[in-house]
Amino acid sequence: MADQQVIPTVSFDSDDELVDLLPPLEWDYETALSNRHTYLTPVIGTFQATTKPILLRRGEGAYLYDADGNRFIDTVAQNQAISVGYRNPFVYAAVKQQLSEIQHCSTMWMHPGPAAFAKAVIAKMPPGDWVCHLLSSGSEAVELAILMARVYTQRHTIVALRQAFHGAAGATALAATAISRFHQMLPGASGIVHVTNPDQYRGIHGPGIDPYLDELRASVASSTNGEVAGFIFEPVQGYGGVIPLPSEYVRAAAALTRESGGVVISDEVQTGVGRTGAHFFGFMEHDVVPDMVVMAKGIGNGFPLSVVIVRREIAEAMTSRVFMSTMGSNPTTSAAGRGVLAALEHQGLQENARVVGEHAIGLFRELQEKYEVVGDVRGRGLMIGMELVKDRETKEPAAELTAAVADQISDAVIVSKSGAHANVLRLVPPLCLSSQDAEEVVERLDAALAKLT
Ligand code: PMP
């Protein structure tokens, strides 16, 4: 008989001793920075909030603490991945319970977690025969939504809006993104037609929606054979600079898409999970029911969970071929999702987003009255943008000032810059931000603007 390898027994009671055996974490700032430069891809440095990254150690609710224990109000929420707050007790309990049993179970076997999560998220949708496809990231979910649209309609063209962000990875999701700095020096995936977004502040046709709809119709008539696979939109464009879309436009675009044989895809990666305050999903404000909804980021509160909620009939079209995703339908990320939905319900966080968001937007409007450089204030719930301009008439973007304001308050408040011209301060905090926190953020912005203008 061959010798049996003896695996040493380790117990869950000795967590600390086991952690000591892991590759160590370096908390000294210079060492951490040097390790990041040495071992992680340099491309991560192209997208960061501050010139020098803050070394974060801990989060609690809407607050972050760096390695030295300094506290920050976080208005970026890890790019909205943190919806119900850092260390949310519901998410913590759900994930811990799941980890104590089994961390993954692929769709080749069965665990009740993914379906329990799917049932709970479908309960947030308008009536319909919905099913969920669970994945890990937003780009992946957009990619699949577009694939399903094409397979179902047997058409190829997807119409997307300028200033849209639908992903930076995945050929089709990246091709659907319409913010130049994310595009690589390569031909984009075929079959995406971009049309002008109806930006009511800075849009090339000015305010109103008719010229934007004319362009949409003209683009479908000229750049396609008249048949489209789908229309994808963000109910409030996020990275584009917090641009709420006019409802009438969304409704008309959805109608035109359906007349052209396509399906409507709402990218709720930023607007979902109650972020807009009034509704769980951003599309609800527009009074249109999409055929597919893409969620990621906040639905997992920092765990890699994404979802395509899709009409059963569309999902069924995919069953003529095999499709799978190893990490999709993971019971641990599904537990995080169940935790998020429970936290929203039991902690009233969507209502908090509505109330604190309204209060905050009022305070931002006061800043707009006080400072000429504040060209526009807009948003929904806790998704707020403040656009800084050199001149209110010409709307020339004040990108340097925007960066300087963000840096000026960065000892106590984390904000991010967005928009095509990087001149929009974007406030998208965890949904548990308090009114007092919002007041402190605005006071600090006020002081920074007073100093820098
Ligand atoms: N859609 C939208 C609206 C997004 O904001 C993002 C991410 N910023 C994505 C899709 C892609 O998500 P991920 O980064 O998880 O791939």
Short mmCIF file of C-alpha atoms and ligand atoms in Angstrom, two decimals:
data_model
loop_
_atom_site.label_atom_id
_atom_site.label_comp_id
_atom_site.label_asym_id
_atom_site.label_seq_id
_atom_site.Cartn_x
_atom_site.Cartn_y
_atom_site.Cartn_z
CA MET A 1 0.00 0.00 0.00
CA ALA A 2 1.39 3.45 -0.87
CA ASP A 3 2.30 5.70 2.04
CA GLN A 4 -0.62 7.90 3.01
CA GLN A 5 0.21 11.62 3.08
CA VAL A 6 -0.77 12.93 6.53
CA ILE A 7 -2.52 16.28 6.37
CA PRO A 8 -1.96 18.21 9.61
CA THR A 9 -5.23 18.94 11.43
CA VAL A 10 -5.99 22.62 11.87
CA SER A 11 -8.91 23.92 13.82
CA PHE A 12 -11.20 26.89 13.41
CA ASP A 13 -10.49 27.76 17.05
CA SER A 14 -7.03 29.00 16.21
CA ASP A 15 -7.88 31.76 13.71
CA ASP A 16 -5.18 34.12 14.97
CA GLU A 17 -2.46 31.50 14.79
CA LEU A 18 -3.53 30.56 11.26
CA VAL A 19 -3.57 34.18 10.16
CA ASP A 20 0.03 34.42 11.35
CA LEU A 21 0.90 31.76 8.77
CA LEU A 22 -0.58 33.69 5.83
CA PRO A 23 1.47 35.94 3.56
CA PRO A 24 1.61 39.03 5.82
CA LEU A 25 -0.12 42.39 5.30
CA GLU A 26 2.13 45.45 5.37
CA TRP A 27 0.51 48.43 7.08
CA ASP A 28 3.45 50.81 6.89
CA TYR A 29 2.39 53.33 4.18
CA GLU A 30 5.65 53.40 2.21
CA THR A 31 5.94 49.60 2.23
CA ALA A 32 2.31 49.18 1.18
CA LEU A 33 2.77 51.67 -1.65
CA SER A 34 5.98 50.06 -2.79
CA ASN A 35 4.39 46.58 -2.77
CA ARG A 36 1.50 47.92 -4.80
CA HIS A 37 3.90 49.39 -7.37
CA THR A 38 6.02 46.25 -7.45
CA TYR A 39 3.38 43.53 -7.52
CA LEU A 40 0.18 45.00 -8.93
CA THR A 41 -0.41 46.08 -12.50
CA PRO A 42 0.47 49.73 -13.11
CA VAL A 43 -2.85 50.29 -14.91
CA ILE A 44 -4.64 50.60 -11.54
CA GLY A 45 -2.85 53.92 -11.13
CA THR A 46 -4.82 55.34 -14.08
CA PHE A 47 -8.07 55.39 -12.11
CA GLN A 48 -7.73 56.57 -8.55
CA ALA A 49 -9.39 59.16 -6.36
CA THR A 50 -6.31 61.00 -5.11
CA THR A 51 -2.83 61.35 -6.55
CA LYS A 52 -1.48 59.41 -3.57
CA PRO A 53 -3.82 56.53 -2.73
CA ILE A 54 -5.19 56.50 0.82
CA LEU A 55 -4.27 53.32 2.70
CA LEU A 56 -7.59 52.11 4.09
CA ARG A 57 -7.83 49.79 7.02
CA ARG A 58 -11.39 49.83 8.27
CA GLY A 59 -14.90 50.93 7.36
CA GLU A 60 -18.00 51.41 9.46
CA GLY A 61 -21.31 52.65 8.03
CA ALA A 62 -20.43 55.64 5.84
CA TYR A 63 -17.00 56.17 7.40
CA LEU A 64 -13.58 54.99 6.38
CA TYR A 65 -10.47 54.86 8.54
CA ASP A 66 -6.95 54.88 7.17
CA ALA A 67 -4.05 52.89 8.56
CA ASP A 68 -3.28 55.68 11.06
CA GLY A 69 -6.87 55.73 12.33
CA ASN A 70 -7.88 58.98 10.56
CA ARG A 71 -11.60 59.10 9.81
CA PHE A 72 -13.11 60.08 6.45
CA ILE A 73 -16.71 60.56 5.37
CA ASP A 74 -16.91 58.40 2.28
CA THR A 75 -19.03 59.86 -0.53
CA VAL A 76 -17.73 57.45 -3.16
CA ALA A 77 -18.54 54.11 -1.49
CA GLN A 78 -15.87 52.21 -3.42
CA ASN A 79 -17.53 53.39 -6.61
CA GLN A 80 -20.93 52.57 -5.20
CA ALA A 81 -20.03 49.01 -4.35
CA ILE A 82 -20.88 49.76 -0.73
CA SER A 83 -24.62 50.35 -0.69
CA VAL A 84 -25.80 49.49 2.82
CA GLY A 85 -22.63 50.60 4.58
CA TYR A 86 -19.28 49.15 5.57
CA ARG A 87 -19.54 46.22 7.98
CA ASN A 88 -23.28 46.14 7.57
CA PRO A 89 -24.52 43.66 10.21
CA PHE A 90 -27.03 41.99 7.85
CA VAL A 91 -24.42 41.34 5.18
CA TYR A 92 -21.88 40.30 7.78
CA ALA A 93 -24.25 37.79 9.37
CA ALA A 94 -25.38 36.39 6.01
CA VAL A 95 -21.87 35.88 4.66
CA LYS A 96 -20.49 34.51 7.92
CA GLN A 97 -23.30 31.97 8.15
CA GLN A 98 -22.73 30.90 4.54
CA LEU A 99 -18.95 30.63 4.94
CA SER A 100 -19.43 28.34 7.90
CA GLU A 101 -21.10 25.81 5.58
CA ILE A 102 -19.90 25.98 1.97
CA GLN A 103 -18.33 28.89 0.13
CA HIS A 104 -19.20 27.88 -3.40
CA CYS A 105 -21.52 25.56 -5.21
CA SER A 106 -21.60 25.84 -8.97
CA THR A 107 -24.80 25.59 -11.00
CA MET A 108 -23.87 21.98 -11.86
CA TRP A 109 -25.17 21.16 -8.36
CA MET A 110 -27.73 22.94 -6.24
CA HIS A 111 -27.81 25.21 -3.22
CA PRO A 112 -30.91 27.21 -2.21
CA GLY A 113 -28.96 30.50 -1.79
CA PRO A 114 -28.93 31.82 -5.39
CA ALA A 115 -32.65 31.15 -5.94
CA ALA A 116 -33.52 32.70 -2.55
CA PHE A 117 -31.63 35.83 -3.53
CA ALA A 118 -33.16 35.83 -7.04
CA LYS A 119 -36.68 35.50 -5.60
CA ALA A 120 -36.07 38.46 -3.28
CA VAL A 121 -34.67 40.71 -6.00
CA ILE A 122 -37.41 39.74 -8.48
CA ALA A 123 -39.93 40.80 -5.80
CA LYS A 124 -38.62 44.34 -6.35
CA MET A 125 -39.52 44.21 -10.07
CA PRO A 126 -42.85 45.15 -11.63
CA PRO A 127 -45.10 42.12 -12.27
CA GLY A 128 -43.78 39.82 -15.00
CA ASP A 129 -42.24 36.43 -15.63
CA TRP A 130 -38.70 37.31 -14.56
CA VAL A 131 -35.67 35.11 -13.96
CA CYS A 132 -32.17 36.01 -12.81
CA HIS A 133 -28.79 35.17 -14.19
CA LEU A 134 -26.17 35.63 -11.47
CA LEU A 135 -22.58 36.61 -12.26
CA SER A 136 -19.67 38.42 -10.63
CA SER A 137 -19.14 41.87 -12.15
CA GLY A 138 -21.02 44.62 -13.94
CA SER A 139 -19.10 44.31 -17.21
CA GLU A 140 -19.76 40.59 -17.28
CA ALA A 141 -23.47 41.14 -16.72
CA VAL A 142 -23.68 43.80 -19.45
CA GLU A 143 -21.81 41.46 -21.77
CA LEU A 144 -24.33 38.68 -21.10
CA ALA A 145 -27.34 41.00 -21.37
CA ILE A 146 -26.19 42.08 -24.83
CA LEU A 147 -25.50 38.49 -25.84
CA MET A 148 -29.00 37.46 -24.70
CA ALA A 149 -30.54 40.40 -26.57
CA ARG A 150 -28.79 39.28 -29.74
CA VAL A 151 -29.59 35.61 -29.37
CA TYR A 152 -33.24 36.32 -28.59
CA THR A 153 -33.87 38.90 -31.31
CA GLN A 154 -31.52 37.32 -33.87
CA ARG A 155 -30.37 40.87 -34.51
CA HIS A 156 -26.98 42.43 -33.87
CA THR A 157 -27.09 46.16 -33.34
CA ILE A 158 -27.18 47.62 -29.85
CA VAL A 159 -27.95 51.31 -29.46
CA ALA A 160 -26.21 53.03 -26.55
CA LEU A 161 -25.84 56.63 -25.45
CA ARG A 162 -22.84 58.94 -25.55
CA GLN A 163 -21.29 59.40 -22.10
CA ALA A 164 -22.51 55.94 -21.16
CA PHE A 165 -20.42 53.64 -19.02
CA HIS A 166 -21.22 49.95 -19.35
CA GLY A 167 -17.84 48.43 -18.49
CA ALA A 168 -14.13 48.71 -19.18
CA ALA A 169 -13.54 45.00 -19.63
CA GLY A 170 -15.29 42.59 -21.99
CA ALA A 171 -15.22 43.55 -25.64
CA THR A 172 -18.91 44.38 -26.05
CA ALA A 173 -19.41 46.11 -22.71
CA LEU A 174 -16.36 48.25 -23.43
CA ALA A 175 -17.64 48.99 -26.93
CA ALA A 176 -20.95 50.14 -25.41
CA THR A 177 -19.09 52.55 -23.12
CA ALA A 178 -18.88 56.02 -24.66
CA ILE A 179 -16.29 57.81 -22.57
CA SER A 180 -13.10 58.18 -24.59
CA ARG A 181 -10.49 57.58 -21.91
CA PHE A 182 -11.64 54.00 -21.38
CA HIS A 183 -11.17 52.99 -25.01
CA GLN A 184 -8.02 51.14 -26.05
CA MET A 185 -6.10 51.55 -29.34
CA LEU A 186 -8.02 48.67 -30.87
CA PRO A 187 -11.08 48.35 -33.01
CA GLY A 188 -14.10 48.11 -30.72
CA ALA A 189 -16.49 45.16 -30.91
CA SER A 190 -18.88 45.52 -33.81
CA GLY A 191 -22.56 46.23 -33.59
CA ILE A 192 -22.75 49.21 -31.23
CA VAL A 193 -24.28 52.47 -32.43
CA HIS A 194 -23.92 55.46 -30.11
CA VAL A 195 -26.40 58.31 -30.17
CA THR A 196 -26.25 61.68 -28.43
CA ASN A 197 -27.35 61.56 -24.84
CA PRO A 198 -30.09 64.01 -23.90
CA ASP A 199 -27.92 65.87 -21.37
CA GLN A 200 -30.10 68.79 -20.33
CA TYR A 201 -27.17 70.91 -19.11
CA ARG A 202 -24.39 70.34 -21.60
CA GLY A 203 -25.98 68.33 -24.43
CA ILE A 204 -25.02 69.43 -27.93
CA HIS A 205 -28.66 70.09 -28.85
CA GLY A 206 -29.30 72.09 -25.67
CA PRO A 207 -32.26 71.43 -23.38
CA GLY A 208 -35.40 69.62 -24.59
CA ILE A 209 -35.62 66.15 -26.05
CA ASP A 210 -36.93 66.41 -29.62
CA PRO A 211 -33.57 66.87 -31.40
CA TYR A 212 -32.12 63.97 -29.40
CA LEU A 213 -34.99 61.73 -30.43
CA ASP A 214 -34.62 62.89 -34.04
CA GLU A 215 -30.97 61.85 -33.88
CA LEU A 216 -31.88 58.50 -32.39
CA ARG A 217 -34.39 57.84 -35.18
CA ALA A 218 -31.93 59.05 -37.83
CA SER A 219 -29.17 56.82 -36.44
CA VAL A 220 -31.38 53.74 -36.45
CA ALA A 221 -32.50 54.63 -39.98
CA SER A 222 -28.96 55.25 -41.27
CA SER A 223 -26.54 53.11 -39.27
CA THR A 224 -28.62 49.93 -39.06
CA ASN A 225 -30.80 47.93 -41.42
CA GLY A 226 -33.73 49.25 -39.42
CA GLU A 227 -33.64 46.34 -37.01
CA VAL A 228 -31.95 46.54 -33.64
CA ALA A 229 -31.21 43.95 -30.97
CA GLY A 230 -31.60 46.39 -28.13
CA PHE A 231 -31.19 49.75 -26.46
CA ILE A 232 -29.07 50.00 -23.32
CA PHE A 233 -29.19 52.99 -20.99
CA GLU A 234 -28.39 54.09 -17.45
CA PRO A 235 -31.46 55.79 -15.91
CA VAL A 236 -29.03 58.36 -14.48
CA GLN A 237 -25.69 58.24 -16.27
CA GLY A 238 -23.00 57.71 -13.64
CA TYR A 239 -19.43 58.06 -14.83
CA GLY A 240 -20.77 60.30 -17.58
CA GLY A 241 -21.16 62.91 -14.84
CA VAL A 242 -24.41 62.14 -12.98
CA ILE A 243 -26.73 62.94 -15.87
CA PRO A 244 -30.39 62.12 -15.19
CA LEU A 245 -32.15 61.12 -18.40
CA PRO A 246 -35.47 62.80 -19.19
CA SER A 247 -38.27 60.25 -18.76
CA GLU A 248 -40.00 61.22 -21.98
CA TYR A 249 -36.81 60.45 -23.88
CA VAL A 250 -36.42 57.05 -22.22
CA ARG A 251 -40.04 56.13 -22.98
CA ALA A 252 -39.75 57.21 -26.62
CA ALA A 253 -36.41 55.41 -27.04
CA ALA A 254 -37.88 52.25 -25.54
CA ALA A 255 -40.87 52.46 -27.91
CA LEU A 256 -38.63 52.98 -30.94
CA THR A 257 -36.43 50.06 -29.88
CA ARG A 258 -39.42 47.76 -29.62
CA GLU A 259 -40.80 48.95 -32.97
CA SER A 260 -37.39 48.06 -34.43
CA GLY A 261 -37.58 44.55 -32.96
CA GLY A 262 -35.20 45.11 -30.06
CA VAL A 263 -35.28 44.74 -26.30
CA VAL A 264 -34.71 47.40 -23.65
CA ILE A 265 -31.86 46.97 -21.17
CA SER A 266 -31.64 49.14 -18.08
CA ASP A 267 -28.12 49.28 -16.68
CA GLU A 268 -28.83 49.71 -12.98
CA VAL A 269 -25.26 49.06 -11.83
CA GLN A 270 -25.23 52.53 -10.25
CA THR A 271 -28.91 53.45 -9.95
CA GLY A 272 -30.24 50.18 -8.51
CA VAL A 273 -30.57 49.13 -4.87
CA GLY A 274 -32.59 52.17 -3.81
CA ARG A 275 -29.83 54.64 -4.62
CA THR A 276 -32.20 57.14 -6.24
CA GLY A 277 -34.32 57.24 -3.08
CA ALA A 278 -37.75 57.26 -4.67
CA HIS A 279 -37.44 53.81 -6.23
CA PHE A 280 -35.53 50.57 -5.88
CA PHE A 281 -34.62 50.70 -9.59
CA GLY A 282 -33.80 53.86 -11.53
CA PHE A 283 -35.99 52.82 -14.50
CA MET A 284 -39.08 53.14 -12.29
CA GLU A 285 -38.80 56.92 -12.36
CA HIS A 286 -39.15 56.80 -16.15
CA ASP A 287 -42.32 54.75 -16.06
CA VAL A 288 -40.94 52.22 -18.48
CA VAL A 289 -40.51 48.49 -17.85
CA PRO A 290 -37.30 47.17 -19.44
CA ASP A 291 -36.88 43.63 -20.72
CA MET A 292 -33.61 43.21 -18.86
CA VAL A 293 -32.07 44.87 -15.84
CA VAL A 294 -28.36 44.71 -15.05
CA MET A 295 -27.23 45.08 -11.44
CA ALA A 296 -23.78 44.91 -9.85
CA LYS A 297 -21.75 46.93 -7.32
CA GLY A 298 -24.17 47.78 -4.48
CA ILE A 299 -26.26 44.63 -4.78
CA GLY A 300 -23.33 42.72 -3.21
CA ASN A 301 -22.16 45.51 -0.86
CA GLY A 302 -18.57 44.84 -1.88
CA PHE A 303 -18.90 41.15 -2.68
CA PRO A 304 -18.57 40.22 -6.38
CA LEU A 305 -22.23 39.74 -7.24
CA SER A 306 -23.93 40.87 -10.42
CA VAL A 307 -27.32 40.02 -11.82
CA VAL A 308 -29.19 40.17 -15.09
CA ILE A 309 -32.90 40.14 -14.36
CA VAL A 310 -34.50 39.10 -17.61
CA ARG A 311 -37.83 38.07 -19.02
CA ARG A 312 -37.99 34.25 -18.99
CA GLU A 313 -38.74 34.16 -22.71
CA ILE A 314 -35.49 35.99 -23.50
CA ALA A 315 -33.45 33.80 -21.15
CA GLU A 316 -34.99 30.72 -22.74
CA ALA A 317 -33.55 31.65 -26.13
CA MET A 318 -30.11 30.87 -24.68
CA THR A 319 -31.00 27.28 -23.87
CA SER A 320 -30.42 26.02 -27.42
CA ARG A 321 -26.69 26.20 -26.67
CA VAL A 322 -24.69 25.59 -23.48
CA PHE A 323 -23.83 28.55 -21.29
CA MET A 324 -22.19 28.53 -17.88
CA SER A 325 -20.20 30.68 -15.52
CA THR A 326 -18.17 28.92 -12.84
CA MET A 327 -18.44 31.67 -10.27
CA GLY A 328 -21.97 32.73 -11.16
CA SER A 329 -24.69 31.69 -8.69
CA ASN A 330 -22.28 31.63 -5.78
CA PRO A 331 -24.05 31.03 -2.45
CA THR A 332 -21.71 33.37 -0.55
CA THR A 333 -22.22 36.34 -2.87
CA SER A 334 -25.92 35.44 -2.96
CA ALA A 335 -25.88 35.58 0.85
CA ALA A 336 -24.35 39.06 0.59
CA GLY A 337 -27.18 40.00 -1.79
CA ARG A 338 -29.80 38.65 0.61
CA GLY A 339 -28.09 40.63 3.37
CA VAL A 340 -28.26 43.81 1.26
CA LEU A 341 -31.98 43.37 0.58
CA ALA A 342 -32.67 42.65 4.26
CA ALA A 343 -30.63 45.69 5.35
CA LEU A 344 -32.52 47.93 2.93
CA GLU A 345 -35.80 46.71 4.30
CA HIS A 346 -35.04 46.64 8.01
CA GLN A 347 -32.83 49.72 8.15
CA GLY A 348 -34.98 51.93 5.88
CA LEU A 349 -31.98 52.82 3.74
CA GLN A 350 -33.83 53.65 0.52
CA GLU A 351 -35.94 56.16 2.45
CA ASN A 352 -32.76 57.49 4.05
CA ALA A 353 -31.31 57.97 0.55
CA ARG A 354 -34.41 59.96 -0.40
CA VAL A 355 -34.46 62.17 2.69
CA VAL A 356 -30.71 62.79 3.01
CA GLY A 357 -30.39 63.13 -0.77
CA GLU A 358 -33.05 65.85 -0.87
CA HIS A 359 -31.41 67.66 2.03
CA ALA A 360 -27.98 67.40 0.41
CA ILE A 361 -29.15 68.60 -2.99
CA GLY A 362 -30.72 71.64 -1.28
CA LEU A 363 -27.39 72.42 0.37
CA PHE A 364 -25.58 72.02 -2.96
CA ARG A 365 -28.02 74.44 -4.56
CA GLU A 366 -27.05 76.96 -1.86
CA LEU A 367 -23.43 76.51 -2.92
CA GLN A 368 -24.54 77.11 -6.51
CA GLU A 369 -26.09 80.43 -5.46
CA LYS A 370 -22.93 81.40 -3.62
CA TYR A 371 -20.27 80.42 -6.16
CA GLU A 372 -20.27 81.31 -9.86
CA VAL A 373 -18.11 78.27 -10.56
CA VAL A 374 -20.92 75.89 -9.61
CA GLY A 375 -22.56 75.57 -13.01
CA ASP A 376 -25.04 72.82 -12.27
CA VAL A 377 -26.31 70.67 -9.41
CA ARG A 378 -28.29 67.57 -10.28
CA GLY A 379 -29.08 64.06 -9.20
CA ARG A 380 -31.53 61.71 -7.60
CA GLY A 381 -31.44 60.47 -4.02
CA LEU A 382 -27.86 59.81 -3.01
CA MET A 383 -26.50 60.13 -6.52
CA ILE A 384 -25.57 63.78 -6.81
CA GLY A 385 -23.31 65.68 -9.18
CA MET A 386 -21.99 69.22 -8.88
CA GLU A 387 -20.48 70.50 -12.10
CA LEU A 388 -17.76 73.16 -11.87
CA VAL A 389 -17.25 75.59 -14.75
CA LYS A 390 -14.98 78.55 -15.46
CA ASP A 391 -17.86 80.54 -16.88
CA ARG A 392 -21.58 79.91 -16.49
CA GLU A 393 -22.31 81.19 -20.00
CA THR A 394 -19.71 79.20 -21.94
CA LYS A 395 -19.81 76.28 -19.45
CA GLU A 396 -16.08 75.83 -19.97
CA PRO A 397 -15.21 72.91 -17.65
CA ALA A 398 -13.12 73.72 -14.56
CA ALA A 399 -11.32 70.38 -14.29
CA GLU A 400 -8.27 71.67 -12.40
CA LEU A 401 -10.44 73.40 -9.82
CA THR A 402 -12.52 70.22 -9.43
CA ALA A 403 -9.37 68.21 -8.72
CA ALA A 404 -8.09 70.91 -6.34
CA VAL A 405 -11.40 70.93 -4.40
CA ALA A 406 -11.32 67.14 -4.07
CA ASP A 407 -7.72 67.29 -2.84
CA GLN A 408 -8.46 70.18 -0.47
CA ILE A 409 -11.07 68.20 1.46
CA SER A 410 -9.37 64.83 1.15
CA ASP A 411 -8.11 64.89 4.75
CA ALA A 412 -11.68 64.34 5.95
CA VAL A 413 -13.98 63.64 3.00
CA ILE A 414 -13.55 61.30 0.05
CA VAL A 415 -15.20 62.55 -3.16
CA SER A 416 -14.70 61.56 -6.77
CA LYS A 417 -14.50 63.42 -10.05
CA SER A 418 -16.42 62.27 -13.08
CA GLY A 419 -17.82 63.33 -16.44
CA ALA A 420 -16.18 63.57 -19.83
CA HIS A 421 -14.23 66.62 -18.63
CA ALA A 422 -13.56 65.40 -15.06
CA ASN A 423 -15.27 68.51 -13.74
CA VAL A 424 -18.19 66.93 -11.90
CA LEU A 425 -17.86 66.19 -8.21
CA ARG A 426 -19.83 63.00 -7.79
CA LEU A 427 -21.38 62.17 -4.44
CA VAL A 428 -22.50 58.58 -4.22
CA PRO A 429 -22.04 57.62 -0.55
CA PRO A 430 -23.24 54.52 1.24
CA LEU A 431 -27.02 54.82 1.61
CA CYS A 432 -26.67 55.16 5.41
CA LEU A 433 -25.06 58.63 5.15
CA SER A 434 -26.69 60.90 7.74
CA SER A 435 -27.94 64.46 7.22
CA GLN A 436 -25.19 65.68 9.56
CA ASP A 437 -22.60 63.91 7.42
CA ALA A 438 -24.05 65.58 4.32
CA GLU A 439 -23.87 68.95 6.09
CA GLU A 440 -20.24 68.36 7.01
CA VAL A 441 -19.40 67.44 3.41
CA VAL A 442 -21.05 70.63 2.13
CA GLU A 443 -19.35 72.79 4.80
CA ARG A 444 -15.99 71.43 3.73
CA LEU A 445 -16.79 71.98 0.05
CA ASP A 446 -17.89 75.51 0.92
CA ALA A 447 -14.60 76.21 2.70
CA ALA A 448 -12.60 74.71 -0.20
CA LEU A 449 -14.49 76.75 -2.81
CA ALA A 450 -14.05 79.92 -0.71
CA LYS A 451 -10.33 79.30 -0.56
CA LEU A 452 -9.79 78.25 -4.16
CA THR A 453 -12.01 80.71 -6.04
N1 PMP B 1 -22.36 49.69 -15.77
C1 PMP B 1 -22.27 50.82 -15.04
C2 PMP B 1 -23.39 51.82 -15.11
C3 PMP B 1 -21.16 51.04 -14.24
O1 PMP B 1 -21.07 52.18 -13.55
C4 PMP B 1 -20.14 50.07 -14.18
C5 PMP B 1 -18.91 50.24 -13.31
N2 PMP B 1 -18.56 51.51 -13.02
C6 PMP B 1 -20.27 48.91 -14.95
C7 PMP B 1 -21.40 48.75 -15.72
C8 PMP B 1 -19.22 47.84 -14.93
O2 PMP B 1 -19.15 47.23 -13.70
P1 PMP B 1 -17.84 46.46 -13.21
O3 PMP B 1 -16.80 47.49 -12.91
O4 PMP B 1 -18.31 45.71 -11.99
O5 PMP B 1 -17.42 45.54 -14.29
#
